[in-house]
Tab-separated table of C-alpha atoms in Angstrom:
chain	number	residue	atom	x	y	z
A	1	MET	CA	20.037	14.640	20.930
A	2	PRO	CA	17.436	13.460	23.448
A	3	GLU	CA	14.962	10.977	22.027
A	4	ASP	CA	12.014	13.144	23.086
A	5	LEU	CA	13.013	15.700	20.437
A	6	GLY	CA	12.074	13.225	17.719
A	7	VAL	CA	8.650	13.006	16.054
A	8	ARG	CA	6.058	10.262	16.414
A	9	LEU	CA	3.210	9.548	14.039
A	10	ALA	CA	1.009	6.637	13.030
A	11	ILE	CA	0.527	5.421	9.456
A	12	VAL	CA	-1.998	3.002	7.910
A	13	SER	CA	-1.779	1.077	4.639
A	14	LEU	CA	-4.665	-0.761	2.950
A	15	ASN	CA	-5.462	-2.258	-0.425
A	16	THR	CA	-9.093	-1.192	-0.707
A	17	ARG	CA	-10.045	-3.871	-3.242
A	18	GLY	CA	-11.290	-1.530	-5.917
A	19	VAL	CA	-12.392	-4.404	-8.156
A	20	PRO	CA	-14.747	-5.946	-8.953
A	21	MET	CA	-16.839	-2.799	-8.940
A	22	ILE	CA	-20.149	-4.602	-9.509
A	23	GLY	CA	-21.629	-6.376	-6.515
A	24	SER	CA	-18.826	-5.462	-4.107
A	25	ARG	CA	-20.826	-2.823	-2.131
A	26	LEU	CA	-17.951	-0.456	-2.761
A	27	ALA	CA	-19.650	2.699	-1.452
A	28	ASP	CA	-20.606	0.989	1.810
A	29	ARG	CA	-17.140	-0.491	2.300
A	30	TYR	CA	-15.410	2.805	1.589
A	31	THR	CA	-17.711	4.543	4.059
A	32	VAL	CA	-16.576	2.158	6.798
A	33	ILE	CA	-12.892	2.558	5.853
A	34	GLY	CA	-13.049	6.344	5.741
A	35	THR	CA	-15.127	6.667	8.905
A	36	ALA	CA	-12.752	4.435	10.878
A	37	LEU	CA	-9.687	6.402	9.811
A	38	GLU	CA	-11.373	9.740	10.452
A	39	ALA	CA	-12.116	8.603	14.020
A	40	GLY	CA	-8.603	7.240	14.549
A	41	ASP	CA	-5.285	8.895	15.312
A	42	ALA	CA	-3.272	7.952	12.216
A	43	LYS	CA	-1.731	10.961	10.505
A	44	VAL	CA	-1.169	9.292	7.124
A	45	ALA	CA	-3.111	6.655	5.175
A	46	CYS	CA	-1.728	4.936	2.069
A	47	PHE	CA	-4.371	3.345	-0.146
A	48	GLN	CA	-4.033	1.036	-3.122
A	49	GLU	CA	-6.653	0.221	-5.792
A	50	VAL	CA	-8.407	3.579	-5.606
A	51	LEU	CA	-9.050	3.176	-9.299
A	52	THR	CA	-11.502	5.921	-10.262
A	53	TRP	CA	-12.434	9.481	-9.310
A	54	TRP	CA	-15.595	8.047	-7.786
A	55	HIS	CA	-13.483	5.827	-5.516
A	56	LEU	CA	-11.481	8.860	-4.433
A	57	ARG	CA	-14.547	10.992	-3.719
A	58	LEU	CA	-16.056	8.244	-1.575
A	59	LEU	CA	-13.006	8.185	0.681
A	60	ALA	CA	-12.446	11.950	0.773
A	61	ARG	CA	-16.086	12.503	1.775
A	62	GLN	CA	-15.511	10.553	5.002
A	63	MET	CA	-11.943	11.713	5.754
A	64	ARG	CA	-12.493	15.454	6.180
A	65	SER	CA	-9.567	15.992	8.550
A	66	PHE	CA	-7.148	14.500	6.009
A	67	GLN	CA	-6.939	17.738	4.076
A	68	HIS	CA	-3.847	16.829	2.044
A	69	ILE	CA	-4.433	14.180	-0.629
A	70	SER	CA	-1.575	13.029	-2.873
A	71	PHE	CA	-1.960	11.297	-6.231
A	72	ARG	CA	-1.115	11.784	-9.880
A	73	PRO	CA	-4.177	12.401	-12.053
A	74	SER	CA	-4.927	10.112	-14.975
A	75	PRO	CA	-8.022	10.082	-17.212
A	76	ALA	CA	-9.803	7.383	-15.188
A	77	GLY	CA	-8.608	8.319	-11.723
A	78	PRO	CA	-5.463	8.318	-9.556
A	79	ALA	CA	-2.523	6.857	-11.503
A	80	GLY	CA	-1.751	3.314	-10.447
A	81	GLY	CA	-4.733	3.407	-8.080
A	82	LEU	CA	-2.411	4.979	-5.491
A	83	VAL	CA	-3.579	7.697	-3.093
A	84	THR	CA	-1.993	8.964	0.120
A	85	PHE	CA	-4.126	10.932	2.596
A	86	SER	CA	-2.400	13.103	5.203
A	87	ARG	CA	-3.466	15.206	8.161
A	88	LEU	CA	-0.049	16.873	7.969
A	89	PRO	CA	1.013	19.439	5.354
A	90	VAL	CA	2.562	18.022	2.175
A	91	SER	CA	5.472	19.726	0.450
A	92	GLY	CA	5.649	17.614	-2.706
A	93	THR	CA	4.241	14.675	-4.652
A	94	VAL	CA	5.974	12.608	-7.357
A	95	TYR	CA	4.690	9.574	-9.260
A	96	ARG	CA	6.954	7.156	-11.107
A	97	GLY	CA	5.446	4.474	-13.316
A	98	PHE	CA	7.031	1.058	-13.488
A	99	GLY	CA	6.991	1.042	-17.269
A	100	LEU	CA	6.334	-1.991	-19.436
A	101	PRO	CA	7.882	-5.007	-17.700
A	102	PRO	CA	10.070	-7.530	-19.545
A	103	GLY	CA	8.443	-10.330	-21.453
A	104	ALA	CA	8.034	-13.550	-19.520
A	105	PRO	CA	6.907	-16.998	-20.705
A	106	GLY	CA	3.247	-17.541	-19.974
A	107	ILE	CA	2.419	-13.879	-19.298
A	108	PRO	CA	-0.155	-12.509	-21.791
A	109	ARG	CA	0.607	-9.163	-23.379
A	110	ALA	CA	-2.559	-7.719	-21.816
A	111	ALA	CA	-1.255	-8.631	-18.361
A	112	ARG	CA	2.081	-6.951	-19.125
A	113	LEU	CA	0.306	-3.798	-20.281
A	114	LEU	CA	-1.774	-3.745	-17.093
A	115	ALA	CA	1.366	-4.220	-14.999
A	116	GLY	CA	2.937	-1.274	-16.799
A	117	ARG	CA	0.187	1.027	-15.525
A	118	LYS	CA	1.292	0.524	-11.934
A	119	GLY	CA	3.941	2.524	-10.139
A	120	VAL	CA	5.235	4.338	-7.069
A	121	LEU	CA	3.707	7.411	-5.411
A	122	VAL	CA	6.108	9.502	-3.311
A	123	THR	CA	4.672	12.061	-0.871
A	124	ARG	CA	6.945	14.387	1.073
A	125	LEU	CA	5.545	15.690	4.342
A	126	ALA	CA	6.521	19.267	5.106
A	127	ARG	CA	6.668	18.773	8.886
A	128	PRO	CA	8.224	16.380	9.663
A	129	GLY	CA	10.344	15.869	6.571
A	130	LEU	CA	9.215	12.290	6.078
A	131	ARG	CA	9.041	10.744	2.616
A	132	VAL	CA	6.079	8.363	2.289
A	133	ILE	CA	6.311	5.851	-0.565
A	134	ASN	CA	3.075	4.106	-1.579
A	135	THR	CA	3.228	1.286	-4.127
A	136	HIS	CA	1.364	-1.673	-5.627
A	137	PRO	CA	3.277	-4.070	-7.900
A	138	VAL	CA	1.589	-6.556	-10.198
A	139	ALA	CA	-0.565	-9.307	-8.674
A	140	ASN	CA	0.725	-12.869	-8.699
A	141	ARG	CA	-2.236	-15.026	-9.684
A	142	ASP	CA	-0.259	-18.244	-9.279
A	143	GLY	CA	0.984	-17.889	-5.702
A	144	ASP	CA	4.440	-18.947	-6.930
A	145	TRP	CA	7.235	-16.504	-6.035
A	146	SER	CA	10.117	-18.834	-6.861
A	147	PRO	CA	12.626	-17.948	-9.615
A	148	ALA	CA	10.831	-20.480	-11.797
A	149	GLY	CA	7.486	-18.713	-11.424
A	150	ARG	CA	6.162	-16.915	-14.475
A	151	PHE	CA	5.604	-13.635	-12.549
A	152	TYR	CA	9.152	-13.596	-11.156
A	153	PRO	CA	10.678	-11.402	-13.933
A	154	LEU	CA	7.834	-8.884	-13.630
A	155	HIS	CA	8.211	-8.635	-9.874
A	156	ARG	CA	11.983	-8.261	-10.038
A	157	ALA	CA	11.685	-5.445	-12.573
A	158	GLN	CA	9.107	-3.549	-10.516
A	159	LEU	CA	10.970	-4.074	-7.242
A	160	ALA	CA	14.073	-2.661	-8.935
A	161	VAL	CA	12.171	0.569	-9.662
A	162	ILE	CA	10.980	0.803	-6.057
A	163	ALA	CA	14.543	0.212	-4.869
A	164	GLN	CA	15.803	3.055	-7.065
A	165	VAL	CA	13.204	5.384	-5.579
A	166	VAL	CA	14.102	4.330	-2.038
A	167	ARG	CA	17.844	4.792	-2.598
A	168	SER	CA	17.311	8.269	-4.028
A	169	ALA	CA	15.891	9.447	-0.702
A	170	ALA	CA	17.281	12.565	0.894
A	171	ALA	CA	14.918	12.290	3.868
A	172	PRO	CA	13.687	9.689	6.359
A	173	THR	CA	11.510	7.232	4.447
A	174	VAL	CA	8.659	4.797	5.022
A	175	VAL	CA	7.431	2.453	2.293
A	176	CYS	CA	3.864	1.116	2.338
A	177	GLY	CA	1.774	-0.990	0.038
A	178	ASP	CA	0.450	-4.233	-1.320
A	179	PHE	CA	3.660	-5.658	-2.774
A	180	ASN	CA	2.015	-8.881	-3.999
A	181	ILE	CA	5.134	-10.825	-3.002
A	182	ASP	CA	5.374	-13.327	-0.172
A	183	ARG	CA	7.317	-12.158	2.881
A	184	ASP	CA	9.147	-15.507	2.931
A	185	SER	CA	10.223	-15.333	-0.724
A	186	SER	CA	13.707	-14.578	-2.025
A	187	LEU	CA	12.150	-11.624	-3.865
A	188	PHE	CA	11.339	-9.937	-0.571
A	189	SER	CA	14.567	-10.812	1.214
A	190	GLU	CA	16.671	-9.555	-1.707
A	191	PHE	CA	14.638	-6.346	-1.951
A	192	ALA	CA	14.821	-5.637	1.783
A	193	GLY	CA	18.505	-6.479	1.909
A	194	GLY	CA	19.333	-4.349	-1.118
A	195	THR	CA	17.482	-1.290	0.187
A	196	GLY	CA	18.239	-1.647	3.887
A	197	LEU	CA	14.542	-1.389	4.700
A	198	ALA	CA	13.240	-2.896	7.926
A	199	ASP	CA	9.884	-4.620	8.323
A	200	ALA	CA	7.722	-2.748	10.838
A	201	PHE	CA	6.319	-6.122	11.945
A	202	GLU	CA	9.784	-7.706	12.226
A	203	GLY	CA	8.540	-10.698	10.249
A	204	ASN	CA	5.617	-11.341	12.583
A	205	CYS	CA	2.757	-10.037	10.459
A	206	PRO	CA	0.049	-12.630	9.737
A	207	ALA	CA	-1.261	-13.361	6.262
A	208	THR	CA	-2.603	-10.115	4.821
A	209	PHE	CA	-4.676	-11.530	1.951
A	210	ARG	CA	-7.770	-13.252	3.246
A	211	ALA	CA	-8.087	-17.000	2.723
A	212	GLU	CA	-11.789	-16.523	1.895
A	213	TYR	CA	-10.840	-14.896	-1.421
A	214	LEU	CA	-8.389	-17.610	-2.493
A	215	PRO	CA	-9.178	-20.812	-4.416
A	216	PRO	CA	-9.977	-23.833	-2.223
A	217	GLY	CA	-6.827	-25.267	-0.688
A	218	ALA	CA	-4.655	-22.239	-1.453
A	219	THR	CA	-2.468	-20.858	1.340
A	220	PRO	CA	-2.757	-17.165	2.310
A	221	HIS	CA	0.461	-15.162	2.621
A	222	CYS	CA	1.734	-11.897	4.040
A	223	ILE	CA	2.056	-9.720	0.921
A	224	ASP	CA	1.464	-6.215	2.367
A	225	PHE	CA	4.196	-4.282	4.143
A	226	ILE	CA	5.179	-1.169	6.045
A	227	LEU	CA	8.950	-0.833	5.716
A	228	THR	CA	11.200	1.771	7.288
A	229	ALA	CA	14.584	3.213	6.321
A	230	ASP	CA	17.334	4.653	8.512
A	231	GLY	CA	16.022	7.525	10.586
A	232	VAL	CA	12.596	5.929	11.046
A	233	LYS	CA	11.829	3.319	13.688
A	234	ALA	CA	8.586	1.348	13.993
A	235	GLU	CA	7.803	1.297	17.698
A	236	ALA	CA	4.642	-0.791	17.302
A	237	ALA	CA	2.729	-2.441	14.474
A	238	THR	CA	-0.635	-4.136	14.205
A	239	VAL	CA	-3.239	-5.237	11.672
A	240	VAL	CA	-6.496	-3.335	11.201
A	241	PHE	CA	-9.810	-3.962	9.404
A	242	THR	CA	-9.530	-7.599	10.403
A	243	ALA	CA	-13.170	-8.364	11.232
A	244	MET	CA	-16.385	-8.262	9.253
A	245	GLU	CA	-18.219	-4.962	9.469
A	246	PRO	CA	-21.996	-4.408	9.537
A	247	LEU	CA	-23.008	-3.234	6.073
A	248	PRO	CA	-26.393	-2.791	4.412
A	249	GLY	CA	-27.351	-6.221	3.169
A	250	GLY	CA	-25.277	-8.073	5.748
A	251	SER	CA	-21.855	-8.101	7.363
A	252	ALA	CA	-18.782	-8.250	5.134
A	253	TYR	CA	-15.093	-7.521	5.079
A	254	VAL	CA	-14.179	-4.043	3.868
A	255	SER	CA	-11.411	-5.503	1.687
A	256	ASP	CA	-9.899	-8.785	0.585
A	257	HIS	CA	-6.773	-7.575	2.426
A	258	VAL	CA	-6.318	-6.703	6.066
A	259	GLY	CA	-4.831	-3.277	6.742
A	260	LEU	CA	-1.540	-2.461	8.435
A	261	ARG	CA	-0.846	0.198	11.048
A	262	ALA	CA	2.520	1.265	12.444
A	263	SER	CA	3.539	3.806	15.051
A	264	LEU	CA	6.707	5.483	13.782
A	265	PHE	CA	9.422	7.409	15.558
A	266	LEU	CA	11.518	9.762	13.436
A	267	THR	CA	14.909	10.159	15.048
A	268	PRO	CA	16.324	13.687	15.295
A	269	GLN	CA	18.509	14.634	12.319
């Protein structure tokens, strides 16, 4: 079929840095994030760390044209802090929790319990029939993604769940989120190879966690991704929310992460 019968749309992914809640000027930062997306042309926005109903209301208040909002309710807010906003109709939403990860030397039980509250949010767009997967695995506080790292078993277990969700797809799929794993790690290469997902940035994305929020001397890494499956091609990709924004009380970044944006082409089926 001619390529012009396919569908094009833009998607954005951003970890909104929902914590710490005190002193982070959350309402002001969320106003900037929501206002920028409302003025832009992206059809879908995948957010991570939208941890409370207040967080969600702050974004929704600014993003009026994104009338379709996907999440799974929990007592405190969206489950896993995952929310997907869409300007396009949604035909279904499914959330799958990661479950309690395996025990690992050096990982406190409290950290394992927190990791178990994370998961995968799957949103199916009605037109086109694109499946949008939004996820946020456990944070790696050590910056060590080697097999000897203490977070390695937790990451492998959570990536295995994401891989199962990806492989169960019956529609073109895009996967977005703060994966908390280094692009150059074996964890990422094994995950991408096992799922057949392609990096929208083709390995050229800069570090996505800001150096300013790391301990002195620590190296920033690319840990956020937009990944595409067969039937979806990333025609262009760029980073967004890269600069400080004017906020009451002085300029600041809207998040400790930069955002990702990709222009997607869904090939005719």
